[in-house]
């Protein structure tokens, strides 16, 4: 089945550690996105990529990094520089001019 | 540091009633609009979309209305059911790939 897969679904991190969230899609979409969602709030854009080997900062990129070495994959690293990383992270892909398809999310908790 | 997001507005309806969720979009050049439904702990799911050359589109139990004059989008849900309880987001797209999400509305359905 075509879709977008995020892993892990739940992740715990100690303060000062970097963690990487995986996002894979087999929809052959060029564009991919990472959003952060805090409890009871909307979606905030972290990074996006419209083509392989290229990506741009979103509204809240500080403390995060991404790579786009393959069309299918857009991993997000939450670095130790991110002061408040506990949140729900959503990855999405988009065909040009169309709607976004979202993964099921990854919930990161800092202990 | 990061800006603090606004908490979501809530719409409470009785089961069987019709629901109307509203969204004001920001860019008069936006030409494609989407409504998403997000259940607790899950990724947003596509509900219905509409292009700017239309003012109304109907799906199963859902209708989207577009008023370009006042930059307003609404989602109507007929005969609201408990399974409709979720957060609903509108999104606008302009220049083919620039996507903006609204802040979202929480729909609560009471028996």
Short mmCIF file of C-alpha atoms in Angstrom, two decimals:
data_model
loop_
_atom_site.label_atom_id
_atom_site.label_comp_id
_atom_site.label_asym_id
_atom_site.label_seq_id
_atom_site.Cartn_x
_atom_site.Cartn_y
_atom_site.Cartn_z
CA UNK A 1 0.00 0.00 0.00
CA UNK A 2 1.22 3.51 -0.76
CA UNK A 3 1.69 5.78 2.17
CA UNK A 4 3.92 7.62 4.52
CA UNK A 5 5.54 5.94 7.50
CA UNK A 6 6.98 7.55 10.58
CA UNK A 7 9.07 5.80 13.20
CA UNK A 8 9.33 5.39 16.06
CA UNK A 9 5.80 6.13 17.23
CA UNK A 10 7.04 6.89 20.76
CA UNK A 11 10.51 8.03 21.74
CA UNK A 12 12.08 9.01 25.03
CA UNK A 13 15.21 11.07 25.24
CA UNK A 14 17.44 12.27 28.00
CA UNK A 15 18.34 15.92 28.05
CA UNK A 16 21.41 16.67 25.96
CA UNK A 17 20.89 13.80 23.51
CA UNK A 18 20.22 14.11 19.82
CA UNK A 19 17.46 11.93 18.37
CA UNK A 20 16.47 11.23 14.79
CA UNK A 21 12.90 10.65 13.64
CA UNK A 22 12.39 8.67 10.47
CA UNK A 23 9.97 9.52 7.68
CA UNK A 24 9.60 7.37 4.58
CA UNK A 25 7.11 7.68 1.71
CA UNK A 26 6.45 5.49 -1.31
CA UNK A 27 4.04 7.88 -2.99
CA UNK A 28 6.69 9.25 -5.35
CA UNK A 29 6.05 12.74 -4.01
CA UNK A 30 8.67 15.41 -4.49
CA UNK A 31 7.83 17.57 -1.48
CA UNK A 32 8.12 16.53 2.16
CA UNK A 33 7.45 18.42 5.36
CA UNK A 34 8.03 18.24 9.11
CA UNK A 35 5.60 19.82 11.56
CA UNK A 36 5.59 20.12 15.30
CA UNK A 37 2.38 20.00 17.29
CA UNK A 38 2.08 20.85 20.99
CA UNK A 39 -0.93 19.73 23.08
CA UNK A 40 -4.11 21.56 22.12
CA UNK A 41 -2.37 23.59 19.45
CA UNK A 42 -2.03 23.73 15.69
CA UNK A 43 0.76 22.68 13.33
CA UNK A 44 4.01 24.60 13.13
CA UNK A 45 6.36 24.08 10.20
CA UNK A 46 9.92 23.00 11.09
CA UNK A 47 11.54 22.20 7.72
CA UNK A 48 10.41 21.34 4.23
CA UNK A 49 11.99 19.93 1.11
CA UNK A 50 10.64 20.32 -2.39
CA UNK A 51 13.27 18.21 -4.12
CA UNK A 52 16.08 15.80 -3.32
CA UNK A 53 19.21 17.41 -1.87
CA UNK A 54 17.40 20.65 -1.10
CA UNK A 55 15.48 21.83 1.96
CA UNK A 56 14.37 25.09 3.58
CA UNK A 57 13.75 26.25 7.11
CA UNK A 58 10.20 26.65 8.29
CA UNK A 59 8.91 28.83 11.08
CA UNK A 60 10.60 27.01 13.99
CA UNK A 61 13.77 25.42 12.57
CA UNK A 62 16.07 26.32 15.48
CA UNK A 63 17.37 23.20 17.22
CA UNK A 64 16.41 20.87 14.37
CA UNK A 65 18.21 19.53 11.31
CA UNK A 66 17.14 17.51 8.28
CA UNK A 67 18.56 15.79 5.24
CA UNK A 68 17.05 14.76 1.91
CA UNK A 69 19.46 12.36 0.27
CA UNK A 70 16.70 10.23 -1.24
CA UNK A 71 13.29 11.14 -2.59
CA UNK A 72 11.63 8.63 -0.28
CA UNK A 73 13.25 9.73 2.97
CA UNK A 74 13.27 12.93 5.03
CA UNK A 75 14.67 12.28 8.53
CA UNK A 76 14.45 14.92 11.24
CA UNK A 77 17.10 15.25 13.94
CA UNK A 78 16.09 16.93 17.17
CA UNK A 79 19.35 18.27 18.57
CA UNK A 80 20.35 19.11 22.11
CA UNK A 81 20.04 22.77 21.13
CA UNK A 82 16.24 22.42 20.98
CA UNK A 83 15.20 23.81 24.36
CA UNK A 84 11.75 22.28 24.57
CA UNK A 85 11.65 19.20 22.34
CA UNK A 86 8.76 17.32 23.97
CA UNK A 87 6.04 17.36 21.31
CA UNK A 88 4.19 15.40 18.64
CA UNK A 89 6.05 15.44 15.32
CA UNK A 90 4.26 14.99 12.02
CA UNK A 91 5.80 14.26 8.64
CA UNK A 92 3.94 14.81 5.39
CA UNK A 93 4.51 14.47 1.67
CA UNK A 94 2.83 16.29 -1.16
CA UNK A 95 2.45 15.85 -4.88
CA UNK A 96 2.90 19.13 -6.72
CA UNK A 97 -0.11 21.38 -6.23
CA UNK A 98 -2.00 18.75 -4.28
CA UNK A 99 -2.92 17.91 -0.74
CA UNK A 100 -0.52 16.78 1.98
CA UNK A 101 -0.52 13.17 3.11
CA UNK A 102 0.47 12.80 6.75
CA UNK A 103 2.14 10.04 8.69
CA UNK A 104 0.78 8.86 12.02
CA UNK A 105 3.22 10.97 13.99
CA UNK A 106 6.06 10.45 16.45
CA UNK A 107 5.67 11.47 20.06
CA UNK A 108 8.95 12.59 21.63
CA UNK A 109 9.27 12.95 25.39
CA UNK A 110 12.34 14.36 27.10
CA UNK A 111 13.00 12.85 30.49
CA UNK B 1 12.81 31.35 21.50
CA UNK B 2 9.74 29.76 19.98
CA UNK B 3 6.48 31.63 19.95
CA UNK B 4 3.67 30.16 21.98
CA UNK B 5 0.79 28.96 19.85
CA UNK B 6 -2.81 29.81 20.47
CA UNK B 7 -5.00 27.15 22.05
CA UNK B 8 -7.65 25.74 19.74
CA UNK B 9 -11.20 27.11 19.75
CA UNK B 10 -13.84 24.50 20.53
CA UNK B 11 -17.22 23.86 18.95
CA UNK B 12 -19.64 21.70 20.95
CA UNK B 13 -22.64 20.13 19.20
CA UNK B 14 -25.25 17.55 20.04
CA UNK B 15 -25.25 14.26 18.18
CA UNK B 16 -27.49 14.50 15.14
CA UNK B 17 -27.16 18.25 14.76
CA UNK B 18 -25.32 19.89 11.89
CA UNK B 19 -21.86 21.38 12.55
CA UNK B 20 -20.31 24.36 10.86
CA UNK B 21 -16.59 24.97 11.27
CA UNK B 22 -15.20 28.23 9.95
CA UNK B 23 -11.80 29.30 8.72
CA UNK B 24 -10.48 32.66 7.55
CA UNK B 25 -7.63 32.28 5.09
CA UNK B 26 -4.87 34.76 4.59
CA UNK B 27 -3.90 35.03 0.95
CA UNK B 28 -6.25 36.24 -1.76
CA UNK B 29 -4.02 34.49 -4.33
CA UNK B 30 -4.65 31.06 -2.80
CA UNK B 31 -6.28 28.79 -5.32
CA UNK B 32 -6.69 25.47 -3.55
CA UNK B 33 -8.18 24.73 -0.13
CA UNK B 34 -8.28 21.59 1.96
CA UNK B 35 -9.97 20.46 5.15
CA UNK B 36 -8.23 17.94 7.40
CA UNK B 37 -9.51 15.96 10.38
CA UNK B 38 -7.13 14.99 13.16
CA UNK B 39 -8.15 12.47 15.79
CA UNK B 40 -6.31 12.37 19.09
CA UNK B 41 -2.78 10.99 18.76
CA UNK B 42 -3.01 10.53 15.00
CA UNK B 43 -1.92 12.36 11.88
CA UNK B 44 -4.35 14.64 10.02
CA UNK B 45 -6.51 12.99 7.37
CA UNK B 46 -7.84 14.59 4.20
CA UNK B 47 -11.60 15.22 4.27
CA UNK B 48 -12.47 17.38 1.29
CA UNK B 49 -10.92 19.99 -0.98
CA UNK B 50 -12.08 22.80 -3.21
CA UNK B 51 -10.49 24.85 -5.99
CA UNK B 52 -10.88 28.61 -6.20
CA UNK B 53 -13.04 28.37 -9.32
CA UNK B 54 -15.79 26.78 -7.21
CA UNK B 55 -17.81 28.09 -4.28
CA UNK B 56 -19.28 24.83 -3.03
CA UNK B 57 -18.34 21.17 -3.02
CA UNK B 58 -20.13 18.27 -1.41
CA UNK B 59 -18.91 14.96 -0.13
CA UNK B 60 -20.47 12.30 2.01
CA UNK B 61 -22.10 14.23 4.90
CA UNK B 62 -19.62 17.09 4.41
CA UNK B 63 -19.86 20.29 2.39
CA UNK B 64 -17.19 22.91 1.91
CA UNK B 65 -18.13 26.49 1.09
CA UNK B 66 -15.70 29.07 -0.25
CA UNK B 67 -16.31 32.81 -0.15
CA UNK B 68 -13.40 34.47 -1.92
CA UNK B 69 -14.78 37.96 -1.39
CA UNK B 70 -14.19 37.77 2.36
CA UNK B 71 -11.52 35.02 2.26
CA UNK B 72 -13.66 32.61 4.22
CA UNK B 73 -13.91 28.84 4.13
CA UNK B 74 -16.38 26.67 6.00
CA UNK B 75 -16.90 22.98 6.58
CA UNK B 76 -20.42 21.75 7.19
CA UNK B 77 -20.96 18.30 8.70
CA UNK B 78 -24.48 16.95 8.48
CA UNK B 79 -25.98 14.79 11.24
CA UNK B 80 -22.85 14.99 13.39
CA UNK B 81 -21.82 11.72 14.99
CA UNK B 82 -19.57 10.93 17.97
CA UNK B 83 -16.93 9.70 15.52
CA UNK B 84 -16.72 13.21 14.10
CA UNK B 85 -15.13 14.44 17.34
CA UNK B 86 -11.67 15.63 16.34
CA UNK B 87 -9.65 18.71 15.51
CA UNK B 88 -10.35 20.17 12.08
CA UNK B 89 -7.78 22.20 10.16
CA UNK B 90 -8.17 24.21 7.01
CA UNK B 91 -5.24 24.69 4.65
CA UNK B 92 -4.69 27.02 1.71
CA UNK B 93 -2.26 26.58 -1.15
CA UNK B 94 -0.95 29.27 -3.45
CA UNK B 95 1.74 29.30 -6.11
CA UNK B 96 1.18 25.53 -6.41
CA UNK B 97 3.26 24.53 -3.43
CA UNK B 98 3.03 27.20 -0.72
CA UNK B 99 0.79 25.72 1.94
CA UNK B 100 -0.55 27.49 5.03
CA UNK B 101 -2.52 25.77 7.81
CA UNK B 102 -5.17 27.47 9.88
CA UNK B 103 -5.06 27.24 13.66
CA UNK B 104 -7.67 24.47 13.88
CA UNK B 105 -11.00 23.96 15.65
CA UNK B 106 -11.82 21.21 18.11
CA UNK B 107 -15.24 19.63 17.53
CA UNK B 108 -16.87 17.94 20.52
CA UNK B 109 -20.00 15.87 19.96
CA UNK B 110 -22.31 15.20 22.91
CA UNK B 111 -24.91 12.43 23.03
#
